[in-house]
Amino acid sequence: MRSSMRSSLLRPFVLTAAFASGACSAEAPITPASDSGFTDSALTDTGAADAGATDAPPIVTDNGPRPDSGTPPVGAPTAVTTFQFDRARTGANRAETRLTVAAVQAGFARVDAFAPALDGEVYAQPLYLPNLMVGGARHDVLFVATQANSMYALDASTGAELWRSSLGASVRSSMQQCGNISTIGVVSTGVIDPATNTLYAVAFTNDGGLQFKLNALDVTTGQQRAGYPANISPPMVGGSSFDPRATGQRGALQLSEGRVFVPFGGLYGDCGIYHGWVVGIDAANPAQQVAFATPGRGSGIWAVGGSAMDETGRLFVATGNSTPLGGHTPGSFGERVIRLGGGASGPTSSTDDASFFEASDARMLDLQDLDIGSVSPLVLPPIAGASRLLWQGGKAGVSYLIDRENLGGTGSQVFQQRYFSGGNFGAAAAWSNGTDTFVFAPGRGTRAGCSGSGGVMALRVTGAGLTTAWCSATVSNPSPPAVSSNGNDNGILWVAGTSPASLRAIDISNGMEIFAGAPPSVRQWTPVVVADGRVYVTGSRTVSLFTTR
């Protein structure tokens, strides 16, 4: 993962006539001129060596994957308990009844009075629970973590602090071997277990030594559950040992069958000896830890979404480059999508071809630091006439469709096409309206078949692969997109950008932009959160709220 963006290593693109000059419209969709994608000539191998609220109304929670396109109960409040709304990482809230296309067009704006005072930078996606009993009163609650190792429970309407919990002393970047975050605390997105009203989050601490700790907080009080916080100290795996000085924990947590899954990768700069790890921690007895680790040096699991989980409980992760660059070998597990067994005994792994995917040009990708693992895997809803599919992107800007029942080993993708010259980062989203299924891929640089630079491409999934439906207006460093809809109706895509800071809403049915606003700042790679008529955007030491007027 040597750097967060290494697109300068790509060879120049020869743009075709499909790339018209001129600025993108702020409202109209950008219609693709073709679906041919970029040529692969720019990716030729150079030949280089290789508890609470029990009486509350029903709440739509989303602990499991969302492969279906069913309609949730109308008007039920919605919880956001994990990264990108579900374990499949689709980013789709299909229970949003207030934010219709018409309502957003009629009047939507930032709530200036919502300005919580936070003690540090916010990297983790906020989580949300409606109608929660806190301090003797019911609140819709937004949970926000900071790099100062604080977890805040905020009133989701006003931003007022309901409680704050300190998770330990944070770490200065100088205490690690490299990195680009000056103060390191809670970097990853946690996960909430609604059955026990427990929020799990990992904090990097300096309480007598560098240590990653899993915290388990009562969402009603902020108090630690018995046995927590727990040190994350996985056993050695195949000769790979865990070194916090060279390890980063950016990927979101997963929760399944009483086990918390925590991914790890390296740091900006690829220093020290690190590996890609997934540590499975027994929530009832956190000292019991099982781990998977990549055997080769490097090959970190560093994308913000961590793992994606399918309806059977299997985990899918994507790895970055081996170290040093160009050290890729089949045994290093770099530049791969890997399927792991989850559940109460996971993670478990297999070395057969059905359990991993590797691009045919993985050696070149590794040499040029074009990590497949710059973006998290995405488990797609069922597609008529197609196998059970997984989407994967990467720094090279190539979208892959992979059969998740048989990942197939090297060069075994169902489909691949290059759509962005500057790569994919963070996480994508997926949504189905009952007829069509879309992948919303965020990316940087020139878009194949569309004018403009950066933003989101709406890719329609078919039995044969992907076709371009529309492109958003230009968005700088787009966040992982989010989708809101009421079942199959009123689908809206939400995406934030960093420079200038922006929030955009797009009618999925036609690609028309229906809102553009300016939050004070935007944190790259942190998804927009949409729930119960509200949209939250994280920025520098802040969270902004947008809603209808």
Coordinates of C-alpha atoms in Angstrom, one line a residue:
M1 CA 0.0 0.0 0.0
R2 CA 3.1 2.2 -0.3
S3 CA 0.9 5.3 -0.8
S4 CA -2.8 6.1 -0.9
M5 CA -2.5 7.1 -4.5
R6 CA 0.1 6.0 -7.0
S7 CA -1.6 6.7 -10.3
S8 CA 1.5 8.6 -11.5
L9 CA 3.1 5.2 -12.2
L10 CA 0.6 4.4 -14.9
R11 CA 1.7 4.9 -18.4
P12 CA 0.0 7.7 -20.3
F13 CA -3.5 7.0 -21.8
V14 CA -4.3 7.5 -25.4
L15 CA -7.8 9.0 -25.2
T16 CA -10.3 8.1 -27.9
A17 CA -13.0 10.3 -29.5
A18 CA -15.3 9.0 -26.7
F19 CA -13.7 11.6 -24.4
A20 CA -15.3 14.9 -25.3
S21 CA -13.7 18.1 -24.0
G22 CA -15.6 20.5 -21.8
A23 CA -16.9 20.8 -18.3
C24 CA -19.4 18.5 -16.8
S25 CA -23.0 19.7 -16.2
A26 CA -23.8 20.2 -12.6
E27 CA -27.3 18.7 -13.1
A28 CA -27.5 16.6 -16.2
P29 CA -26.0 13.1 -16.3
I30 CA -23.0 12.4 -18.4
T31 CA -24.0 9.8 -20.9
P32 CA -21.3 7.3 -21.9
A33 CA -20.2 7.4 -25.5
S34 CA -19.2 3.7 -25.4
D35 CA -18.8 0.8 -23.1
S36 CA -15.4 -0.2 -24.5
G37 CA -13.5 1.0 -21.5
F38 CA -9.8 1.9 -21.7
T39 CA -7.5 -0.2 -23.7
D40 CA -5.3 -2.5 -21.8
S41 CA -2.1 -1.3 -23.5
A42 CA -1.3 0.9 -20.5
L43 CA -1.2 -2.1 -18.3
T44 CA 1.3 -4.3 -20.3
D45 CA 3.8 -6.1 -18.2
T46 CA 7.2 -4.5 -18.5
G47 CA 9.0 -7.8 -18.0
A48 CA 10.4 -6.6 -14.7
A49 CA 11.2 -9.4 -12.3
D50 CA 8.8 -10.8 -10.9
A51 CA -29.1 -3.8 26.3
G52 CA -31.7 -0.9 26.3
A53 CA -34.9 0.3 24.6
T54 CA -36.7 -3.0 24.8
D55 CA -40.1 -1.3 24.5
A56 CA -39.2 0.8 21.5
P57 CA -41.0 0.4 18.1
P58 CA -39.6 -2.1 15.7
I59 CA -36.3 -1.0 14.1
V60 CA -34.9 -2.1 10.8
T61 CA -31.4 -3.4 11.6
D62 CA -29.0 -4.7 9.1
N63 CA -26.6 -7.1 10.7
G64 CA -26.6 -9.4 7.7
P65 CA -25.8 -9.1 4.1
R66 CA -28.5 -7.6 1.8
P67 CA -28.5 -9.7 -1.3
D68 CA -32.2 -9.3 -1.7
S69 CA -34.2 -6.4 -3.1
G70 CA -37.2 -6.8 -0.8
T71 CA -39.1 -3.9 0.7
P72 CA -38.7 -3.2 4.4
P73 CA -41.6 -2.2 6.7
V74 CA -42.8 1.2 5.7
G75 CA -42.0 3.9 8.2
A76 CA -39.9 1.7 10.5
P77 CA -36.8 3.6 11.8
T78 CA -33.5 2.3 10.5
A79 CA -30.3 1.4 12.3
V80 CA -26.9 1.8 10.7
T81 CA -24.8 -0.8 12.6
T82 CA -21.9 -1.5 10.3
F83 CA -19.8 0.0 7.5
Q84 CA -21.7 0.7 4.3
F85 CA -25.0 -0.4 5.9
D86 CA -24.6 -4.1 5.7
R87 CA -22.1 -6.9 5.8
A88 CA -22.1 -7.3 2.1
R89 CA -20.9 -3.6 2.0
T90 CA -23.6 -2.6 -0.5
G91 CA -24.0 0.9 1.0
A92 CA -27.8 0.6 0.3
N93 CA -30.4 1.7 2.9
R94 CA -33.6 0.3 1.3
A95 CA -35.8 1.6 4.2
E96 CA -35.6 5.3 3.6
T97 CA -39.1 6.7 3.3
R98 CA -38.5 10.4 3.8
L99 CA -35.8 11.2 1.3
T100 CA -37.7 10.8 -1.9
V101 CA -36.5 12.4 -5.1
A102 CA -39.3 14.9 -4.9
A103 CA -38.5 15.8 -1.3
V104 CA -34.8 16.4 -1.9
Q105 CA -35.6 18.5 -5.0
A106 CA -38.2 20.5 -3.1
G107 CA -35.8 21.6 -0.3
F108 CA -32.7 20.0 1.2
A109 CA -29.9 21.8 3.1
R110 CA -27.2 21.6 5.7
V111 CA -28.3 22.2 9.3
D112 CA -25.9 24.9 10.4
A113 CA -26.8 24.4 14.1
F114 CA -25.6 20.8 14.0
A115 CA -22.0 21.4 15.0
P116 CA -20.7 18.9 17.6
A117 CA -17.4 19.8 19.3
L118 CA -15.1 16.9 18.8
D119 CA -11.6 16.4 20.2
G120 CA -9.9 14.9 17.2
E121 CA -10.1 14.0 13.5
V122 CA -12.8 11.6 12.3
Y123 CA -11.8 8.8 10.0
A124 CA -14.4 6.1 11.0
Q125 CA -17.9 6.1 9.5
P126 CA -20.4 7.1 12.1
L127 CA -23.0 4.5 13.2
Y128 CA -26.6 5.2 14.1
L129 CA -29.3 3.8 16.4
P130 CA -32.8 5.3 16.5
N131 CA -35.1 5.7 19.5
L132 CA -32.5 4.6 22.1
M133 CA -32.9 5.2 25.8
V134 CA -30.0 7.3 27.0
G135 CA -30.0 9.2 30.3
G136 CA -33.6 8.6 30.9
A137 CA -34.9 9.9 27.6
R138 CA -35.2 8.6 24.0
H139 CA -32.9 9.8 21.3
D140 CA -31.9 9.0 17.8
V141 CA -28.1 8.5 18.4
L142 CA -25.1 9.0 16.2
F143 CA -21.9 7.3 17.3
V144 CA -18.7 9.1 16.3
A145 CA -15.1 8.0 17.0
T146 CA -12.0 10.3 16.9
Q147 CA -8.2 10.0 16.5
A148 CA -8.0 11.2 20.2
N149 CA -9.5 7.8 21.1
S150 CA -12.8 9.2 22.1
M151 CA -16.2 7.6 21.3
Y152 CA -19.1 10.1 21.3
A153 CA -22.8 9.4 21.5
L154 CA -24.5 12.4 19.9
D155 CA -28.2 13.4 19.6
A156 CA -28.6 12.7 15.9
S157 CA -30.9 15.8 15.4
T158 CA -29.0 18.4 17.4
G159 CA -25.5 17.2 17.8
A160 CA -25.7 17.5 21.6
E161 CA -23.3 15.2 23.5
L162 CA -25.1 12.4 25.3
W163 CA -22.0 10.6 26.5
R164 CA -18.3 10.3 25.7
S165 CA -16.0 7.4 26.5
S166 CA -12.2 7.6 26.4
L167 CA -10.6 4.5 24.9
G168 CA -7.0 5.1 26.0
A169 CA -4.1 7.3 25.1
S170 CA -3.7 7.8 21.4
V171 CA -0.4 7.2 19.5
R172 CA 1.8 9.7 17.7
S173 CA 2.9 8.7 14.3
S174 CA 6.6 9.1 15.4
M175 CA 6.0 6.1 17.6
Q176 CA 5.5 3.9 14.5
Q177 CA 8.0 3.1 11.8
C178 CA 6.2 5.2 9.2
G179 CA 2.7 6.5 8.4
N180 CA 0.8 9.7 7.5
I181 CA -1.7 10.1 10.4
S182 CA -0.2 12.4 13.0
T183 CA -2.4 11.2 15.9
I184 CA -3.7 7.7 15.7
G185 CA -6.7 6.5 17.7
V186 CA -9.9 4.9 16.3
V187 CA -9.2 4.8 12.6
S188 CA -11.6 2.0 11.5
T189 CA -15.4 1.8 11.5
G190 CA -16.8 -0.2 14.4
V191 CA -19.8 -2.5 14.5
I192 CA -22.9 -2.6 16.7
D193 CA -24.6 -5.7 18.0
P194 CA -28.3 -4.6 18.3
A195 CA -29.1 -7.9 20.2
T196 CA -26.9 -6.8 23.1
N197 CA -26.7 -3.1 22.5
T198 CA -22.9 -3.3 22.3
L199 CA -20.7 -1.2 20.1
Y200 CA -17.3 -2.8 19.2
A201 CA -14.5 -0.5 18.1
V202 CA -10.7 -0.9 17.8
A203 CA -8.4 1.8 19.4
F204 CA -4.7 2.1 18.9
T205 CA -3.3 3.0 22.3
N206 CA -0.1 4.0 24.0
D207 CA -0.8 2.9 27.6
G208 CA 2.6 1.6 28.5
G209 CA 3.3 0.3 25.0
L210 CA 1.7 0.3 21.6
Q211 CA -1.3 -1.9 21.5
F212 CA -4.5 -2.4 19.4
K213 CA -7.4 -2.9 21.8
L214 CA -10.9 -4.1 21.0
N215 CA -13.5 -2.1 23.0
A216 CA -17.1 -3.2 23.8
L217 CA -19.3 -0.3 24.9
D218 CA -22.8 -0.3 26.2
V219 CA -24.5 2.0 23.6
T220 CA -26.7 3.5 26.3
T221 CA -23.9 4.6 28.7
G222 CA -20.6 4.3 27.0
Q223 CA -19.3 1.9 29.7
Q224 CA -17.1 -1.0 28.8
R225 CA -18.6 -4.5 28.9
A226 CA -17.0 -7.0 31.3
G227 CA -13.7 -8.3 30.0
Y228 CA -13.0 -5.3 27.9
P229 CA -11.0 -3.6 26.6
A230 CA -9.1 -6.6 25.2
N231 CA -5.7 -6.6 23.7
I232 CA -5.5 -7.8 20.2
S233 CA -2.6 -10.2 20.2
P234 CA -3.1 -12.9 17.5
P235 CA -1.0 -16.0 17.6
M236 CA 1.8 -16.5 15.1
V237 CA 0.5 -17.9 11.8
G238 CA 2.8 -19.9 9.6
G239 CA 5.8 -17.9 10.8
S240 CA 4.1 -14.5 10.4
S241 CA 4.1 -12.5 13.6
F242 CA 2.1 -9.4 14.5
D243 CA 4.0 -6.1 14.9
P244 CA 2.0 -3.0 16.0
R245 CA 4.8 -0.7 15.0
A246 CA 4.4 -1.5 11.3
T247 CA 0.7 -2.3 11.3
G248 CA -2.4 -0.3 10.5
Q249 CA -6.0 -1.0 11.3
R250 CA -8.0 1.0 8.7
G251 CA -10.5 -1.7 7.6
A252 CA -14.0 -1.8 9.1
L253 CA -15.0 -4.5 11.6
Q254 CA -17.4 -7.4 10.9
L255 CA -19.7 -9.2 13.4
S256 CA -21.0 -12.7 12.8
E257 CA -22.1 -15.5 15.1
G258 CA -20.6 -13.9 18.2
R259 CA -17.3 -13.2 16.6
V260 CA -15.7 -9.9 15.7
F261 CA -13.5 -9.9 12.7
V262 CA -10.7 -7.3 12.6
P263 CA -8.5 -6.7 9.5
F264 CA -5.0 -5.3 9.4
G265 CA -2.5 -4.0 6.8
G266 CA 0.6 -1.9 6.7
L267 CA 1.2 1.8 6.9
Y268 CA 1.8 4.6 4.4
G269 CA 5.3 4.0 3.4
D270 CA 5.3 0.2 3.6
C271 CA 7.8 0.2 6.4
G272 CA 8.9 -2.7 8.6
I273 CA 7.7 -6.3 8.4
Y274 CA 3.9 -6.5 8.2
H275 CA 1.3 -8.8 6.8
G276 CA -2.3 -8.9 5.9
W277 CA -4.3 -10.1 9.0
V278 CA -7.9 -11.0 9.8
V279 CA -8.2 -11.7 13.5
G280 CA -11.4 -13.4 14.7
I281 CA -12.2 -12.5 18.3
D282 CA -14.8 -14.3 20.5
A283 CA -17.0 -11.5 21.7
A284 CA -17.9 -13.5 24.9
N285 CA -14.3 -14.3 25.7
P286 CA -12.1 -11.8 23.8
A287 CA -8.9 -13.6 24.9
Q288 CA -9.8 -16.3 22.5
Q289 CA -8.5 -15.2 19.1
V290 CA -8.0 -17.0 15.8
A291 CA -6.2 -15.4 12.9
F292 CA -5.4 -15.6 9.2
A293 CA -2.2 -13.9 7.9
T294 CA -0.7 -13.6 4.5
P295 CA 2.5 -15.6 4.4
G296 CA 4.5 -13.2 2.3
R297 CA 5.8 -9.8 3.6
G298 CA 3.4 -7.1 2.9
S299 CA 0.1 -8.0 1.2
G300 CA -1.9 -5.9 3.7
I301 CA -5.7 -5.7 4.0
W302 CA -5.9 -1.9 4.2
A303 CA -9.0 -0.7 2.4
V304 CA -11.6 1.0 4.5
G305 CA -14.4 -1.6 4.1
G306 CA -12.2 -4.4 5.5
S307 CA -14.1 -7.5 4.5
A308 CA -17.3 -8.2 2.7
M309 CA -19.5 -11.1 3.9
D310 CA -22.0 -13.1 1.9
E311 CA -25.2 -14.7 3.0
T312 CA -23.4 -17.9 4.1
G313 CA -21.0 -16.0 6.4
R314 CA -17.9 -16.3 4.2
L315 CA -15.5 -13.3 4.3
F316 CA -13.9 -11.8 1.2
V317 CA -10.8 -9.5 1.6
A318 CA -8.5 -7.9 -0.9
T319 CA -4.7 -7.5 -0.4
G320 CA -2.2 -4.9 -1.5
N321 CA 1.3 -5.2 -2.8
S322 CA 4.1 -7.4 -1.5
T323 CA 7.2 -5.8 -0.1
P324 CA 9.5 -4.8 -1.4
L325 CA 7.7 -3.8 -4.6
G326 CA 8.1 -6.4 -7.2
G327 CA 8.5 -9.2 -4.7
H328 CA 5.3 -10.8 -5.8
T329 CA 5.2 -14.5 -5.9
P330 CA 2.2 -16.9 -5.9
G331 CA 3.0 -17.7 -2.2
S332 CA 3.0 -14.0 -1.1
F333 CA -0.8 -13.7 -1.4
G334 CA -0.4 -10.1 -2.7
E335 CA -2.8 -8.5 -5.2
R336 CA -5.5 -11.1 -4.4
V337 CA -9.1 -11.4 -3.4
I338 CA -9.2 -14.1 -0.8
R339 CA -12.2 -16.0 0.5
L340 CA -12.1 -17.0 4.2
G341 CA -14.5 -19.0 6.3
G342 CA -16.3 -16.9 8.9
G343 CA -18.7 -17.9 11.6
A344 CA -17.9 -19.0 15.1
S345 CA -14.7 -20.7 14.2
G346 CA -13.3 -18.2 11.6
P347 CA -11.3 -17.0 10.0
T348 CA -10.4 -20.2 8.2
S349 CA -8.6 -20.4 4.9
S350 CA -7.8 -22.8 2.0
T351 CA -5.1 -22.7 -0.6
D352 CA -7.1 -24.1 -3.5
D353 CA -7.9 -22.1 -6.6
A354 CA -11.6 -21.8 -5.7
S355 CA -10.6 -19.7 -2.6
F356 CA -8.7 -16.9 -4.3
F357 CA -8.6 -14.6 -7.3
E358 CA -5.5 -13.1 -8.8
A359 CA -5.4 -10.9 -11.9
S360 CA -3.2 -12.3 -14.7
D361 CA -1.0 -9.2 -14.5
A362 CA -0.6 -9.3 -10.8
R363 CA 3.2 -9.2 -11.0
M364 CA 3.0 -5.9 -12.9
L365 CA 0.4 -4.5 -10.6
D366 CA 2.6 -5.4 -7.7
L367 CA 5.7 -3.8 -9.2
Q368 CA 4.0 -0.6 -9.9
D369 CA 2.2 -0.4 -6.5
L370 CA -1.2 -0.7 -8.2
D371 CA -3.0 -2.5 -5.3
I372 CA -6.1 -4.5 -5.9
G373 CA -6.6 -3.9 -2.2
S374 CA -7.1 -0.1 -2.5
V375 CA -10.8 -0.8 -2.5
S376 CA -12.9 -3.3 -0.5
P377 CA -14.7 -6.2 -2.1
L378 CA -18.4 -5.8 -2.7
V379 CA -20.9 -8.8 -2.6
L380 CA -23.5 -8.2 -5.3
P381 CA -27.2 -9.0 -5.1
P382 CA -28.4 -12.0 -7.2
I383 CA -28.3 -11.3 -10.9
A384 CA -30.6 -13.2 -13.4
G385 CA -28.6 -15.4 -15.6
A386 CA -25.3 -14.9 -13.7
S387 CA -23.4 -16.6 -11.0
R388 CA -23.1 -15.3 -7.5
L389 CA -20.9 -12.3 -8.2
L390 CA -18.4 -10.2 -6.4
W391 CA -17.1 -6.8 -7.6
Q392 CA -13.5 -5.7 -7.1
G393 CA -11.6 -2.6 -8.2
G394 CA -8.1 -1.4 -7.6
K395 CA -5.5 1.4 -8.1
A396 CA -5.4 0.5 -11.8
G397 CA -9.0 1.5 -12.2
V398 CA -10.1 -2.0 -13.5
S399 CA -13.5 -3.3 -12.4
Y400 CA -13.6 -7.1 -12.0
L401 CA -16.6 -9.4 -11.7
I402 CA -15.7 -12.6 -9.9
D403 CA -17.7 -15.8 -9.2
R404 CA -17.6 -15.9 -5.4
E405 CA -18.5 -19.6 -5.4
N406 CA -15.3 -20.4 -7.4
L407 CA -12.8 -17.5 -7.4
G408 CA -10.8 -19.6 -9.8
G409 CA -7.2 -18.7 -9.1
T410 CA -5.2 -16.6 -11.6
G411 CA -6.9 -14.8 -14.5
S412 CA -10.3 -16.3 -13.7
Q413 CA -12.5 -13.2 -13.6
V414 CA -16.0 -13.4 -15.2
F415 CA -15.5 -9.9 -16.6
Q416 CA -12.9 -7.1 -16.4
Q417 CA -12.8 -3.6 -17.9
R418 CA -10.8 -0.5 -17.1
Y419 CA -13.0 2.5 -16.3
F420 CA -10.9 5.0 -14.4
S421 CA -7.4 6.2 -15.3
G422 CA -6.6 7.1 -11.6
G423 CA -7.9 4.1 -9.9
N424 CA -10.6 3.1 -7.4
F425 CA -10.2 3.8 -3.7
G426 CA -12.3 3.2 -0.6
A427 CA -15.5 1.2 -1.3
A428 CA -18.2 0.9 -4.0
A429 CA -21.9 0.5 -3.6
A430 CA -24.6 -1.7 -5.2
W431 CA -28.4 -1.5 -5.5
S432 CA -31.2 -3.3 -7.4
N433 CA -34.6 -1.9 -8.4
G434 CA -36.0 -5.3 -9.0
T435 CA -35.1 -5.1 -12.7
D436 CA -31.6 -3.7 -13.0
T437 CA -28.7 -4.1 -10.6
F438 CA -26.0 -1.4 -10.5
V439 CA -22.5 -1.1 -9.1
F440 CA -21.6 2.5 -8.2
A441 CA -17.9 2.6 -8.6
P442 CA -16.0 5.7 -7.2
G443 CA -12.8 6.6 -8.9
R444 CA -10.2 9.2 -9.8
G445 CA -8.9 10.5 -13.2
T446 CA -10.4 10.2 -16.6
R447 CA -13.6 8.1 -17.0
A448 CA -13.9 5.6 -19.9
G449 CA -16.6 6.8 -22.3
C450 CA -17.5 9.9 -20.3
S451 CA -16.1 13.4 -20.1
G452 CA -14.9 14.9 -16.8
S453 CA -12.6 13.5 -14.2
G454 CA -13.2 11.6 -11.0
G455 CA -16.6 10.8 -9.5
V456 CA -18.9 7.8 -9.7
M457 CA -19.7 5.6 -12.6
A458 CA -23.0 3.7 -12.5
L459 CA -22.3 0.3 -14.0
R460 CA -25.3 -1.9 -14.9
V461 CA -24.6 -5.6 -14.1
T462 CA -25.7 -8.2 -16.7
G463 CA -25.1 -11.8 -17.2
A464 CA -22.3 -10.8 -19.6
G465 CA -20.6 -8.3 -17.4
L466 CA -20.9 -4.5 -16.9
T467 CA -22.3 -1.7 -19.1
T468 CA -22.1 2.0 -18.3
A469 CA -25.5 3.6 -17.4
W470 CA -24.3 7.1 -16.5
C471 CA -21.4 9.0 -15.0
S472 CA -21.7 11.6 -12.2
A473 CA -20.4 15.1 -12.6
T474 CA -16.8 15.5 -11.6
V475 CA -16.2 14.8 -7.9
S476 CA -12.7 15.2 -6.4
N477 CA -11.6 12.2 -4.3
P478 CA -15.1 10.7 -4.1
S479 CA -16.2 9.0 -0.9
P480 CA -17.6 5.5 -0.9
P481 CA -21.1 6.2 -2.2
A482 CA -24.3 5.5 -0.4
V483 CA -27.8 4.6 -1.7
S484 CA -31.2 5.4 -0.2
S485 CA -34.5 4.1 -1.5
N486 CA -37.9 2.9 -0.3
G487 CA -37.6 -0.6 -1.5
N488 CA -37.2 -0.5 -5.3
D489 CA -38.5 3.1 -5.5
N490 CA -36.9 6.6 -5.2
G491 CA -33.3 5.4 -5.5
I492 CA -30.8 8.2 -4.7
L493 CA -27.1 7.9 -4.9
W494 CA -25.2 10.1 -2.4
V495 CA -21.5 10.9 -2.7
A496 CA -19.1 13.4 -1.1
G497 CA -15.9 14.9 -2.5
T498 CA -12.9 16.5 -0.8
S499 CA -11.7 19.4 -2.9
P500 CA -13.8 21.4 -3.0
A501 CA -15.8 19.8 -0.2
S502 CA -19.1 18.7 -1.6
L503 CA -22.2 16.5 -1.2
R504 CA -24.2 15.4 -4.2
A505 CA -27.4 13.5 -4.6
I506 CA -28.2 11.8 -7.9
D507 CA -31.5 10.3 -9.1
I508 CA -30.4 6.7 -10.0
S509 CA -33.2 6.3 -12.5
N510 CA -31.8 8.8 -14.9
G511 CA -28.4 10.0 -13.5
M512 CA -29.7 13.6 -12.9
E513 CA -28.1 15.5 -10.1
I514 CA -30.9 16.7 -7.7
F515 CA -28.8 18.3 -5.0
A516 CA -25.3 19.8 -4.6
G517 CA -24.2 21.3 -1.3
A518 CA -21.0 22.2 0.5
P519 CA -20.1 20.8 3.9
P520 CA -17.3 22.6 5.7
S521 CA -14.9 19.7 4.9
V522 CA -15.0 16.0 3.8
R523 CA -12.9 13.1 5.0
Q524 CA -11.8 11.0 2.0
W525 CA -12.8 7.3 2.1
T526 CA -15.4 7.8 4.8
P527 CA -18.9 6.9 3.5
V528 CA -21.9 9.2 3.6
V529 CA -24.5 7.9 6.2
V530 CA -28.2 8.1 5.3
A531 CA -30.9 7.2 7.8
D532 CA -34.4 8.3 8.8
G533 CA -34.4 11.4 6.6
R534 CA -30.9 12.6 7.6
V535 CA -27.6 12.6 5.7
Y536 CA -24.3 12.8 7.6
V537 CA -20.9 13.7 6.1
T538 CA -17.7 13.5 8.1
G539 CA -14.9 16.1 7.8
S540 CA -12.0 17.5 9.8
R541 CA -12.9 17.2 13.5
T542 CA -16.6 17.5 12.5
V543 CA -19.7 15.8 11.2
S544 CA -22.3 17.7 9.1
L545 CA -26.0 17.0 8.9
F546 CA -28.2 17.6 5.9
T547 CA -31.9 17.1 5.7
T548 CA -35.1 18.3 4.1
R549 CA -36.4 21.7 5.0

